[in-house]
């Protein structure tokens, strides 16, 4: 990577020398910032989304600095330490805007152990999480999977927790032992009823290890649900170079996102919760409707676009959306198959939302890689597509587009196995083995994949309409891949 010679390392000292008026810098004195938030999983999404809201709140309230804790990797800690935990956020709009975010007061790993002190600090009021679907260690029935290796490791010993659930239980134990006030634990992952699922998992773990703590957590710790939204493509060297050129800062780990951002939080928070409504978050009693609309329309369309777009040889969401037939198919799926099963939350018109989504997907300023969205399909498909399919079959609604998304995932696994491509998925080894055993005979291949009970519930695979439609779509995608048929 080569950067322009005139760049300077981003850090507290160099902030004053920002040479471009296009870069916003923290509008507050960082030395006075306290750590009111501990965030587990400070990846790209957190740093582009929640950290941005908190950074804006810090402009008028110094209590909301963030201690980010990475579960395994030290890469982020080591990248941002020389830059005083500052980083640049690129907001990709017609005109790209840059802001240096100063909200992180510390980035550490679980092994560093400093999270223990933060849990024991009276300044802490909020614990947030973005650990992706698989980070919750849930089984197919959405309850805590006690056989998960990380959970099995943490049950007897939480000296250095391997799981998010073990870490939370230990942190809350320390807080309780210190006699401090309760706090709020806020899941910010794309899971339906994320707060409820997190609470159930924490309590199931606690019931097995500490009855007294179970009582305290179940009676005073709030786990509101939330819906988070902003498209956040992965960081690449092109971003680092664009930032160096536009701002003059050399930044080891900048972040980019689209201009649109939304955070809807269940109005059931614990004491001392930050007033995030001042910086645009929506507090409501009806997160469920927001979350369902987002998960099924946006994420459901994203996953379908990813697997189908890859089958057609595309690399990015906006590239795939340039194929009129593909864009039309995604629109029809949202309009005819997904939206009819949704209840619009107050203030959201589903047609307007759908059109806005199509526009966001088309945004040429964003190179959102389909392969990034294709990660962890075994965890994403059930809530993004299969729940809707189940409901549609019951209600007599069509499932053509949804089943195409499912079949496209199967073909993605088949091609990955054939070409020797590694995939990222908690079931990767098994899925690749199934892909390798396939013979491109639709009925047999689809049956093989449908045996993965962690993904496909028996109640669904026993429905001929689902199996037949998936086989139909699978056959069609084979023809599309070879160019024999056009979409
Ligand atoms: C995407 C999401 O990678 C994925 O699976 O569907 O990260 C999506 O970009 C966000 O949920 C948008 O808010």
CSV table of C-alpha atoms and ligand atoms in Angstrom, one decimal:
chain,number,residue,atom,x,y,z
A,1,UNK,CA,0.0,0.0,0.0
A,2,UNK,CA,1.5,3.4,-0.9
A,3,UNK,CA,0.1,6.6,0.6
A,4,UNK,CA,0.8,10.2,-0.5
A,5,UNK,CA,4.0,11.5,1.1
A,6,UNK,CA,2.2,14.4,2.7
A,7,UNK,CA,0.0,12.3,5.0
A,8,UNK,CA,0.4,12.4,8.8
A,9,UNK,CA,-0.5,9.6,11.2
A,10,UNK,CA,-3.9,10.1,12.6
A,11,UNK,CA,-3.8,10.8,16.4
A,12,UNK,CA,-4.7,13.3,19.0
A,13,UNK,CA,-1.8,15.5,18.3
A,14,UNK,CA,-2.3,15.6,14.5
A,15,UNK,CA,-6.0,16.2,14.7
A,16,UNK,CA,-5.4,20.0,15.0
A,17,UNK,CA,-3.6,19.9,11.7
A,18,UNK,CA,-6.4,18.4,9.7
A,19,UNK,CA,-5.8,20.2,6.4
A,20,UNK,CA,-9.1,19.6,4.7
A,21,UNK,CA,-12.4,21.3,5.4
A,22,UNK,CA,-14.0,18.1,4.2
A,23,UNK,CA,-13.1,16.3,7.4
A,24,UNK,CA,-15.1,16.7,10.6
A,25,UNK,CA,-13.1,16.3,13.8
A,26,UNK,CA,-14.5,15.6,17.3
A,27,UNK,CA,-16.4,18.6,18.5
A,28,UNK,CA,-15.4,17.9,22.2
A,29,UNK,CA,-12.4,17.7,24.4
A,30,UNK,CA,-11.4,14.0,24.3
A,31,UNK,CA,-9.5,14.2,27.5
A,32,UNK,CA,-12.7,14.8,29.4
A,33,UNK,CA,-14.6,11.8,27.9
A,34,UNK,CA,-15.7,9.1,30.3
A,35,UNK,CA,-16.4,5.5,29.4
A,36,UNK,CA,-20.2,5.0,29.7
A,37,UNK,CA,-20.4,2.2,27.1
A,38,UNK,CA,-18.7,-1.2,26.7
A,39,UNK,CA,-19.1,-2.6,23.3
A,40,UNK,CA,-18.5,-6.3,22.5
A,41,UNK,CA,-17.4,-6.8,18.8
A,42,UNK,CA,-16.1,-3.4,17.7
A,43,UNK,CA,-16.1,-4.4,14.0
A,44,UNK,CA,-16.9,-2.3,11.0
A,45,UNK,CA,-20.6,-2.1,11.7
A,46,UNK,CA,-20.3,-0.9,15.2
A,47,UNK,CA,-17.7,1.7,14.3
A,48,UNK,CA,-19.8,3.0,11.4
A,49,UNK,CA,-23.1,3.0,13.3
A,50,UNK,CA,-23.4,3.1,17.1
A,51,UNK,CA,-20.0,4.7,17.6
A,52,UNK,CA,-21.2,7.5,15.2
A,53,UNK,CA,-24.4,8.1,17.2
A,54,UNK,CA,-22.4,8.2,20.4
A,55,UNK,CA,-19.7,10.4,18.9
A,56,UNK,CA,-22.4,13.0,18.1
A,57,UNK,CA,-23.9,12.7,21.6
A,58,UNK,CA,-20.4,13.3,23.0
A,59,UNK,CA,-20.5,16.8,21.5
A,60,UNK,CA,-22.9,17.8,24.3
A,61,UNK,CA,-22.5,15.0,26.9
A,62,UNK,CA,-19.0,13.7,27.8
A,63,UNK,CA,-20.3,10.5,29.5
A,64,UNK,CA,-20.6,8.3,26.4
A,65,UNK,CA,-17.1,7.2,25.4
A,66,UNK,CA,-16.8,3.5,24.3
A,67,UNK,CA,-14.6,0.7,25.5
A,68,UNK,CA,-14.5,-1.7,22.6
A,69,UNK,CA,-13.7,-5.4,23.4
A,70,UNK,CA,-12.8,-7.8,20.6
A,71,UNK,CA,-13.6,-11.4,21.4
A,72,UNK,CA,-10.6,-13.0,19.7
A,73,UNK,CA,-8.5,-10.9,17.4
A,74,UNK,CA,-6.0,-8.1,18.5
A,75,UNK,CA,-5.9,-6.7,15.0
A,76,UNK,CA,-8.2,-3.7,15.6
A,77,UNK,CA,-6.6,-2.9,19.0
A,78,UNK,CA,-3.1,-2.9,17.4
A,79,UNK,CA,-4.2,-0.9,14.4
A,80,UNK,CA,-5.9,2.0,16.3
A,81,UNK,CA,-3.6,2.2,19.4
A,82,UNK,CA,-0.9,4.3,17.6
A,83,UNK,CA,-3.7,6.6,16.5
A,84,UNK,CA,-5.2,7.1,20.1
A,85,UNK,CA,-8.2,4.9,19.1
A,86,UNK,CA,-9.3,7.5,16.6
A,87,UNK,CA,-10.5,6.5,13.1
A,88,UNK,CA,-12.1,8.0,10.1
A,89,UNK,CA,-15.6,7.4,9.0
A,90,UNK,CA,-16.3,7.9,5.2
A,91,UNK,CA,-19.9,8.6,4.5
A,92,UNK,CA,-20.5,7.6,0.9
A,93,UNK,CA,-23.0,10.0,-0.7
A,94,UNK,CA,-23.0,11.9,-3.9
A,95,UNK,CA,-20.2,13.9,-2.2
A,96,UNK,CA,-18.2,11.7,0.2
A,97,UNK,CA,-17.9,13.2,3.7
A,98,UNK,CA,-15.3,12.3,6.2
A,99,UNK,CA,-15.5,12.4,10.0
A,100,UNK,CA,-12.9,11.5,12.5
A,101,UNK,CA,-14.7,9.6,15.3
A,102,UNK,CA,-13.3,10.1,18.8
A,103,UNK,CA,-15.8,8.0,20.8
A,104,UNK,CA,-13.5,5.0,21.5
A,105,UNK,CA,-11.7,5.5,24.7
A,106,UNK,CA,-10.1,2.1,24.6
A,107,UNK,CA,-10.0,-1.0,22.3
A,108,UNK,CA,-8.9,-4.2,24.0
A,109,UNK,CA,-9.2,-7.9,23.6
A,110,UNK,CA,-10.9,-10.3,26.1
A,111,UNK,CA,-7.4,-11.5,27.0
A,112,UNK,CA,-6.3,-8.0,28.0
A,113,UNK,CA,-8.8,-8.3,30.9
A,114,UNK,CA,-9.4,-4.5,31.2
A,115,UNK,CA,-13.1,-5.1,30.5
A,116,UNK,CA,-13.3,-6.3,34.1
A,117,UNK,CA,-12.5,-2.8,35.3
A,118,UNK,CA,-15.0,-1.3,33.0
A,119,UNK,CA,-17.8,-3.5,34.3
A,120,UNK,CA,-16.8,-2.5,37.8
A,121,UNK,CA,-16.9,1.3,36.9
A,122,UNK,CA,-19.8,3.4,38.1
A,123,UNK,CA,-19.4,5.4,34.8
A,124,UNK,CA,-20.7,2.4,32.8
A,125,UNK,CA,-24.4,2.4,32.0
A,126,UNK,CA,-24.7,0.5,28.7
A,127,UNK,CA,-23.3,-2.7,27.2
A,128,UNK,CA,-23.8,-3.0,23.4
A,129,UNK,CA,-23.1,-5.9,21.1
A,130,UNK,CA,-22.5,-6.5,17.4
A,131,UNK,CA,-21.2,-10.1,17.3
A,132,UNK,CA,-23.2,-11.4,14.3
A,133,UNK,CA,-25.8,-14.1,14.4
A,134,UNK,CA,-23.4,-16.8,15.2
A,135,UNK,CA,-21.9,-14.9,18.2
A,136,UNK,CA,-25.0,-15.8,20.3
A,137,UNK,CA,-24.2,-19.5,20.3
A,138,UNK,CA,-27.9,-20.4,19.8
A,139,UNK,CA,-29.1,-23.8,18.5
A,140,UNK,CA,-31.7,-24.4,15.8
A,141,UNK,CA,-34.5,-23.8,18.3
A,142,UNK,CA,-33.0,-20.3,19.1
A,143,UNK,CA,-32.0,-21.2,22.7
A,144,UNK,CA,-28.5,-21.4,24.1
A,145,UNK,CA,-26.5,-24.3,22.6
A,146,UNK,CA,-24.8,-25.9,25.7
A,147,UNK,CA,-22.9,-28.2,23.3
A,148,UNK,CA,-21.3,-25.2,21.5
A,149,UNK,CA,-17.5,-25.5,22.2
A,150,UNK,CA,-17.2,-21.8,23.5
A,151,UNK,CA,-20.1,-22.3,25.9
A,152,UNK,CA,-18.8,-25.6,27.1
A,153,UNK,CA,-15.4,-24.0,27.7
A,154,UNK,CA,-17.0,-21.0,29.6
A,155,UNK,CA,-19.4,-22.9,31.9
A,156,UNK,CA,-16.6,-24.2,34.3
A,157,UNK,CA,-14.2,-21.4,33.9
A,158,UNK,CA,-14.6,-17.7,32.8
A,159,UNK,CA,-11.1,-16.5,33.5
A,160,UNK,CA,-10.8,-15.7,29.8
A,161,UNK,CA,-14.2,-16.2,28.3
A,162,UNK,CA,-14.5,-17.6,24.8
A,163,UNK,CA,-18.1,-16.8,24.3
A,164,UNK,CA,-20.0,-13.5,24.4
A,165,UNK,CA,-22.5,-15.1,26.8
A,166,UNK,CA,-19.7,-16.1,29.2
A,167,UNK,CA,-18.2,-12.7,29.0
A,168,UNK,CA,-21.5,-11.0,29.8
A,169,UNK,CA,-22.2,-13.3,32.7
A,170,UNK,CA,-18.8,-12.7,34.2
A,171,UNK,CA,-19.0,-8.9,33.6
A,172,UNK,CA,-22.4,-8.7,35.2
A,173,UNK,CA,-21.2,-10.9,38.1
A,174,UNK,CA,-18.4,-8.4,38.8
A,175,UNK,CA,-20.8,-5.5,38.6
A,176,UNK,CA,-23.2,-7.1,41.0
A,177,UNK,CA,-20.4,-8.0,43.4
A,178,UNK,CA,-19.2,-4.4,43.3
A,179,UNK,CA,-22.7,-3.3,44.5
A,180,UNK,CA,-23.1,-1.0,41.5
A,181,UNK,CA,-26.4,0.1,39.8
A,182,UNK,CA,-27.8,-2.1,37.0
A,183,UNK,CA,-27.2,-1.2,33.4
A,184,UNK,CA,-28.7,-1.9,30.0
A,185,UNK,CA,-27.5,-4.7,27.7
A,186,UNK,CA,-28.4,-3.8,24.1
A,187,UNK,CA,-28.1,-6.3,21.2
A,188,UNK,CA,-27.4,-4.5,17.9
A,189,UNK,CA,-27.4,-7.6,15.7
A,190,UNK,CA,-29.7,-8.6,12.8
A,191,UNK,CA,-31.8,-11.2,14.8
A,192,UNK,CA,-35.5,-11.1,15.3
A,193,UNK,CA,-36.2,-10.3,19.0
A,194,UNK,CA,-32.5,-9.9,19.5
A,195,UNK,CA,-32.8,-8.5,23.1
A,196,UNK,CA,-35.1,-11.3,24.2
A,197,UNK,CA,-32.9,-14.0,22.7
A,198,UNK,CA,-29.8,-12.5,24.4
A,199,UNK,CA,-31.6,-12.3,27.7
A,200,UNK,CA,-32.8,-15.9,27.5
A,201,UNK,CA,-29.3,-17.1,26.5
A,202,UNK,CA,-27.6,-15.2,29.4
A,203,UNK,CA,-30.2,-16.4,31.9
A,204,UNK,CA,-29.9,-20.0,30.7
A,205,UNK,CA,-26.1,-19.9,31.2
A,206,UNK,CA,-26.5,-18.2,34.6
A,207,UNK,CA,-29.1,-20.8,35.8
A,208,UNK,CA,-26.4,-23.4,35.2
A,209,UNK,CA,-23.6,-21.6,37.1
A,210,UNK,CA,-24.9,-19.0,39.6
A,211,UNK,CA,-28.5,-18.9,41.0
A,212,UNK,CA,-27.9,-15.7,43.0
A,213,UNK,CA,-26.7,-13.9,39.9
A,214,UNK,CA,-29.6,-15.3,37.9
A,215,UNK,CA,-32.0,-13.7,40.4
A,216,UNK,CA,-30.2,-10.3,40.1
A,217,UNK,CA,-30.0,-10.3,36.3
A,218,UNK,CA,-33.6,-11.5,35.7
A,219,UNK,CA,-35.0,-8.9,38.0
A,220,UNK,CA,-33.0,-5.7,37.2
A,221,UNK,CA,-31.0,-6.0,34.0
A,222,UNK,CA,-32.8,-4.7,30.9
A,223,UNK,CA,-32.2,-6.3,27.5
A,224,UNK,CA,-34.2,-4.1,25.1
A,225,UNK,CA,-34.6,-5.2,21.4
A,226,UNK,CA,-33.2,-3.0,18.7
A,227,UNK,CA,-33.1,-2.6,15.0
A,228,UNK,CA,-29.9,-1.3,13.4
A,229,UNK,CA,-29.5,-0.3,9.8
A,230,UNK,CA,-26.7,1.1,7.6
A,231,UNK,CA,-24.9,-0.5,4.7
A,232,UNK,CA,-21.3,-0.9,5.6
A,233,UNK,CA,-18.9,-2.3,3.0
A,234,UNK,CA,-15.7,-3.8,4.3
A,235,UNK,CA,-12.6,-1.6,4.5
A,236,UNK,CA,-10.1,-1.9,1.7
A,237,UNK,CA,-6.9,-0.1,0.5
A,238,UNK,CA,-8.9,2.1,-1.9
A,239,UNK,CA,-10.6,3.6,1.2
A,240,UNK,CA,-7.4,4.1,3.0
A,241,UNK,CA,-6.0,5.9,0.0
A,242,UNK,CA,-9.1,8.0,-0.6
A,243,UNK,CA,-8.9,9.1,3.0
A,244,UNK,CA,-5.3,10.0,2.9
A,245,UNK,CA,-5.8,12.0,-0.2
A,246,UNK,CA,-8.9,13.8,1.1
A,247,UNK,CA,-8.0,14.4,4.7
A,248,UNK,CA,-4.3,14.1,4.9
A,249,UNK,CA,-4.5,11.4,7.6
A,250,UNK,CA,-2.9,8.0,7.4
A,251,UNK,CA,-5.5,5.8,9.1
A,252,UNK,CA,-4.8,2.1,9.7
A,253,UNK,CA,-8.4,1.1,9.9
A,254,UNK,CA,-11.0,3.5,8.6
A,255,UNK,CA,-14.6,2.6,8.0
A,256,UNK,CA,-17.1,3.4,5.3
A,257,UNK,CA,-20.9,3.4,5.2
A,258,UNK,CA,-23.8,4.7,3.2
A,259,UNK,CA,-25.3,8.0,4.3
A,260,UNK,CA,-28.5,6.4,5.5
A,261,UNK,CA,-28.5,5.2,9.0
A,262,UNK,CA,-31.2,4.1,11.4
A,263,UNK,CA,-31.4,2.9,15.0
A,264,UNK,CA,-34.7,1.9,16.6
A,265,UNK,CA,-34.5,0.9,20.3
A,266,UNK,CA,-37.2,-0.6,22.5
A,267,UNK,CA,-38.2,1.9,25.1
A,268,UNK,CA,-37.5,-0.4,28.0
A,269,UNK,CA,-34.1,0.6,29.1
A,270,UNK,CA,-32.3,0.5,32.4
A,271,UNK,CA,-31.2,3.4,34.6
A,272,UNK,CA,-28.8,6.0,33.2
A,273,UNK,CA,-29.4,5.0,29.6
A,274,UNK,CA,-28.0,7.7,27.2
A,275,UNK,CA,-30.5,10.0,25.5
A,276,UNK,CA,-29.8,8.6,22.0
A,277,UNK,CA,-33.0,10.2,20.7
A,278,UNK,CA,-31.1,13.5,20.7
A,279,UNK,CA,-28.9,12.1,17.9
A,280,UNK,CA,-31.6,10.5,15.8
A,281,UNK,CA,-32.3,7.1,17.4
A,282,UNK,CA,-36.0,6.2,17.6
A,283,UNK,CA,-37.3,5.0,21.0
A,284,UNK,CA,-40.5,2.9,20.6
A,285,UNK,CA,-42.6,0.1,22.0
A,286,UNK,CA,-42.9,-1.5,18.6
A,287,UNK,CA,-39.4,-2.5,17.6
A,288,UNK,CA,-40.7,-5.8,16.3
A,289,UNK,CA,-42.4,-4.3,13.3
A,290,UNK,CA,-39.3,-2.3,12.3
A,291,UNK,CA,-37.0,-5.2,12.8
A,292,UNK,CA,-39.2,-7.7,10.8
A,293,UNK,CA,-39.6,-5.2,7.9
A,294,UNK,CA,-35.8,-4.6,7.8
A,295,UNK,CA,-34.7,-8.2,8.3
A,296,UNK,CA,-37.1,-9.6,5.7
A,297,UNK,CA,-37.1,-6.8,3.1
A,298,UNK,CA,-33.5,-5.5,3.3
A,299,UNK,CA,-31.6,-8.5,4.5
A,300,UNK,CA,-33.8,-11.0,2.7
A,301,UNK,CA,-33.3,-9.2,-0.6
A,302,UNK,CA,-29.6,-8.8,0.2
A,303,UNK,CA,-29.0,-12.5,0.7
A,304,UNK,CA,-31.0,-13.4,-2.5
A,305,UNK,CA,-29.1,-10.8,-4.5
A,306,UNK,CA,-25.8,-12.0,-3.1
A,307,UNK,CA,-26.2,-15.7,-4.1
A,308,UNK,CA,-28.0,-15.0,-7.3
A,309,UNK,CA,-25.7,-12.2,-8.3
A,310,UNK,CA,-22.6,-14.4,-7.7
A,311,UNK,CA,-24.2,-17.1,-9.8
A,312,UNK,CA,-24.5,-14.6,-12.7
A,313,UNK,CA,-20.9,-13.5,-12.3
A,314,UNK,CA,-21.4,-10.2,-10.4
A,315,UNK,CA,-19.2,-8.8,-7.6
A,316,UNK,CA,-21.2,-6.0,-6.0
A,317,UNK,CA,-24.7,-5.2,-5.0
A,318,UNK,CA,-24.9,-2.1,-7.3
A,319,UNK,CA,-23.4,-4.2,-10.1
A,320,UNK,CA,-26.0,-6.9,-9.8
A,321,UNK,CA,-28.8,-4.3,-9.5
A,322,UNK,CA,-27.8,-3.0,-13.0
A,323,UNK,CA,-29.2,-6.2,-14.5
A,324,UNK,CA,-32.8,-5.1,-15.1
A,325,UNK,CA,-34.3,-8.6,-14.8
A,326,UNK,CA,-32.5,-9.2,-11.5
A,327,UNK,CA,-33.6,-5.9,-10.1
A,328,UNK,CA,-37.1,-6.6,-11.2
A,329,UNK,CA,-37.1,-10.0,-9.6
A,330,UNK,CA,-35.9,-8.6,-6.3
A,331,UNK,CA,-38.5,-5.9,-6.4
A,332,UNK,CA,-41.3,-8.4,-7.2
A,333,UNK,CA,-40.1,-10.7,-4.3
A,334,UNK,CA,-40.2,-7.8,-1.9
A,335,UNK,CA,-43.5,-6.5,-3.2
A,336,UNK,CA,-45.5,-9.8,-3.7
A,337,UNK,CA,-43.9,-12.2,-1.4
A,338,UNK,CA,-42.4,-10.4,1.6
A,339,UNK,CA,-44.4,-7.1,2.2
A,340,UNK,CA,-47.8,-8.8,2.3
A,341,UNK,CA,-46.8,-10.6,5.5
A,342,UNK,CA,-45.5,-7.5,7.3
A,343,UNK,CA,-47.2,-5.0,9.5
A,344,UNK,CA,-46.0,-1.5,8.9
A,345,UNK,CA,-44.8,0.2,12.1
A,346,UNK,CA,-46.0,3.7,12.8
A,347,UNK,CA,-44.3,6.2,10.6
A,348,UNK,CA,-43.1,3.7,7.9
A,349,UNK,CA,-44.9,3.1,4.6
A,350,UNK,CA,-43.8,-0.2,3.2
A,351,UNK,CA,-44.0,0.8,-0.4
A,352,UNK,CA,-41.9,3.9,0.2
A,353,UNK,CA,-39.5,1.7,2.2
A,354,UNK,CA,-39.2,-0.8,-0.6
A,355,UNK,CA,-38.4,1.9,-3.2
A,356,UNK,CA,-35.9,3.5,-0.9
A,357,UNK,CA,-34.2,0.1,-0.5
A,358,UNK,CA,-33.9,-0.4,-4.2
A,359,UNK,CA,-32.3,3.0,-4.5
A,360,UNK,CA,-29.9,2.2,-1.7
A,361,UNK,CA,-28.9,-1.1,-3.4
A,362,UNK,CA,-28.3,0.8,-6.6
A,363,UNK,CA,-26.1,3.4,-5.0
A,364,UNK,CA,-23.0,3.5,-7.3
A,365,UNK,CA,-20.9,5.1,-4.6
A,366,UNK,CA,-20.9,1.9,-2.6
A,367,UNK,CA,-18.9,-1.2,-3.7
A,368,UNK,CA,-20.7,-3.6,-1.3
A,369,UNK,CA,-19.3,-7.0,-2.1
A,370,UNK,CA,-21.8,-9.8,-2.6
A,371,UNK,CA,-19.2,-12.2,-1.1
A,372,UNK,CA,-19.4,-10.2,2.1
A,373,UNK,CA,-23.1,-10.7,2.4
A,374,UNK,CA,-22.8,-14.4,1.4
A,375,UNK,CA,-21.0,-15.1,4.7
A,376,UNK,CA,-22.8,-17.2,7.4
A,377,UNK,CA,-25.7,-18.2,5.1
A,378,UNK,CA,-26.7,-21.1,7.4
A,379,UNK,CA,-27.4,-18.6,10.2
A,380,UNK,CA,-28.9,-15.9,8.0
A,381,UNK,CA,-31.2,-17.9,5.7
A,382,UNK,CA,-33.7,-19.0,8.4
A,383,UNK,CA,-34.6,-15.5,9.6
A,384,UNK,CA,-34.1,-13.7,6.3
A,385,UNK,CA,-36.0,-16.1,3.9
A,386,UNK,CA,-37.3,-19.3,5.5
A,387,UNK,CA,-39.6,-17.7,8.1
A,388,UNK,CA,-41.3,-15.8,5.3
A,389,UNK,CA,-41.6,-19.0,3.2
A,390,UNK,CA,-43.2,-20.8,6.1
A,391,UNK,CA,-45.7,-18.0,6.6
A,392,UNK,CA,-46.4,-17.7,2.9
A,393,UNK,CA,-47.1,-21.4,2.4
A,394,UNK,CA,-49.6,-21.2,5.3
A,395,UNK,CA,-51.3,-18.1,3.8
A,396,UNK,CA,-51.3,-19.3,0.2
A,397,UNK,CA,-48.9,-16.6,-0.9
A,398,UNK,CA,-46.2,-17.1,-3.6
A,399,UNK,CA,-42.6,-18.2,-2.8
A,400,UNK,CA,-40.9,-18.2,-6.2
A,401,UNK,CA,-38.4,-15.4,-5.4
A,402,UNK,CA,-37.7,-16.6,-1.9
A,403,UNK,CA,-37.1,-20.2,-3.0
A,404,UNK,CA,-34.8,-18.8,-5.7
A,405,UNK,CA,-32.8,-17.2,-2.9
A,406,UNK,CA,-32.6,-20.6,-1.1
A,407,UNK,CA,-31.6,-22.5,-4.2
A,408,UNK,CA,-29.0,-19.9,-5.1
A,409,UNK,CA,-27.4,-20.4,-1.7
A,410,UNK,CA,-27.3,-24.2,-2.4
A,411,UNK,CA,-25.7,-23.5,-5.8
A,412,UNK,CA,-23.2,-21.1,-4.2
A,413,UNK,CA,-22.1,-23.9,-1.9
A,414,UNK,CA,-21.9,-26.4,-4.8
A,415,UNK,CA,-19.7,-24.0,-6.8
A,416,UNK,CA,-17.5,-23.2,-3.8
A,417,UNK,CA,-17.0,-26.9,-3.3
A,418,UNK,CA,-16.2,-27.6,-7.0
A,419,UNK,CA,-13.8,-24.6,-7.3
A,420,UNK,CA,-12.1,-25.2,-3.9
A,421,UNK,CA,-13.2,-21.8,-2.5
A,422,UNK,CA,-13.3,-21.4,1.2
A,423,UNK,CA,-16.5,-20.1,2.7
A,424,UNK,CA,-17.2,-18.4,6.0
A,425,UNK,CA,-19.9,-20.2,7.9
A,426,UNK,CA,-20.2,-21.9,11.3
A,427,UNK,CA,-21.2,-25.1,9.3
A,428,UNK,CA,-18.6,-24.5,6.6
A,429,UNK,CA,-17.0,-28.0,6.6
A,430,UNK,CA,-20.2,-29.8,6.4
A,431,UNK,CA,-21.8,-27.6,3.8
A,432,UNK,CA,-18.7,-27.9,1.6
A,433,UNK,CA,-18.8,-31.7,2.0
A,434,UNK,CA,-22.4,-31.7,0.9
A,435,UNK,CA,-21.6,-29.4,-2.0
A,436,UNK,CA,-18.8,-31.7,-3.1
A,437,UNK,CA,-21.2,-34.7,-2.9
A,438,UNK,CA,-23.7,-33.0,-5.2
A,439,UNK,CA,-24.2,-34.3,-8.8
A,440,UNK,CA,-26.1,-31.3,-10.3
A,441,UNK,CA,-29.3,-33.4,-10.3
A,442,UNK,CA,-31.7,-30.9,-8.8
A,443,UNK,CA,-33.9,-33.4,-6.8
A,444,UNK,CA,-30.9,-35.2,-5.3
A,445,UNK,CA,-28.9,-32.0,-4.5
A,446,UNK,CA,-31.7,-30.1,-3.0
A,447,UNK,CA,-32.6,-33.1,-0.8
A,448,UNK,CA,-29.0,-33.3,0.4
A,449,UNK,CA,-29.0,-29.7,1.5
A,450,UNK,CA,-32.4,-29.9,3.1
A,451,UNK,CA,-31.0,-32.5,5.5
A,452,UNK,CA,-29.2,-29.8,7.3
A,453,UNK,CA,-31.6,-29.5,10.2
A,454,UNK,CA,-29.9,-26.5,11.7
A,455,UNK,CA,-31.1,-24.6,8.7
A,456,UNK,CA,-34.3,-26.3,7.5
A,457,UNK,CA,-36.9,-27.3,10.0
A,458,UNK,CA,-38.7,-30.6,9.4
A,459,UNK,CA,-42.0,-28.7,9.3
A,460,UNK,CA,-40.7,-26.9,6.2
A,461,UNK,CA,-38.9,-29.7,4.3
A,462,UNK,CA,-42.0,-31.9,4.7
A,463,UNK,CA,-44.0,-29.5,2.5
A,464,UNK,CA,-43.9,-30.6,-1.1
A,465,UNK,CA,-44.6,-27.1,-2.4
A,466,UNK,CA,-41.4,-25.8,-0.8
A,467,UNK,CA,-39.3,-28.7,-2.1
A,468,UNK,CA,-40.7,-28.5,-5.6
A,469,UNK,CA,-40.2,-24.8,-5.8
A,470,UNK,CA,-36.7,-25.0,-4.6
A,471,UNK,CA,-35.9,-27.8,-7.2
A,472,UNK,CA,-37.5,-25.6,-9.9
A,473,UNK,CA,-35.3,-22.7,-8.9
A,474,UNK,CA,-32.2,-24.9,-8.6
A,475,UNK,CA,-32.7,-26.2,-12.1
A,476,UNK,CA,-33.1,-22.7,-13.4
A,477,UNK,CA,-30.0,-21.4,-11.7
A,478,UNK,CA,-27.9,-24.2,-13.2
A,479,UNK,CA,-29.1,-23.0,-16.6
A,480,UNK,CA,-28.3,-19.4,-15.8
A,481,UNK,CA,-24.8,-20.3,-14.6
A,482,UNK,CA,-24.0,-21.9,-17.9
A,483,UNK,CA,-25.6,-19.1,-19.9
A,484,UNK,CA,-28.1,-21.5,-21.4
A,485,UNK,CA,-30.9,-19.4,-20.0
A,486,UNK,CA,-31.2,-15.6,-19.3
A,487,UNK,CA,-33.0,-14.3,-16.3
B,1,LIG,C1,-25.9,-7.6,5.0
B,1,LIG,C2,-26.0,-6.6,6.2
B,1,LIG,O1,-23.8,-8.6,5.2
B,1,LIG,C3,-25.1,-8.8,5.3
B,1,LIG,O2,-25.6,-9.8,5.5
B,1,LIG,O3,-27.2,-8.0,4.6
B,1,LIG,O4,-24.8,-6.4,6.8
B,1,LIG,C4,-26.7,-5.3,5.8
B,1,LIG,O5,-25.8,-4.5,5.0
B,1,LIG,C5,-27.0,-4.5,7.0
B,1,LIG,O6,-27.9,-5.2,7.8
B,1,LIG,C6,-27.7,-3.2,6.6
B,1,LIG,O7,-28.2,-2.5,7.7
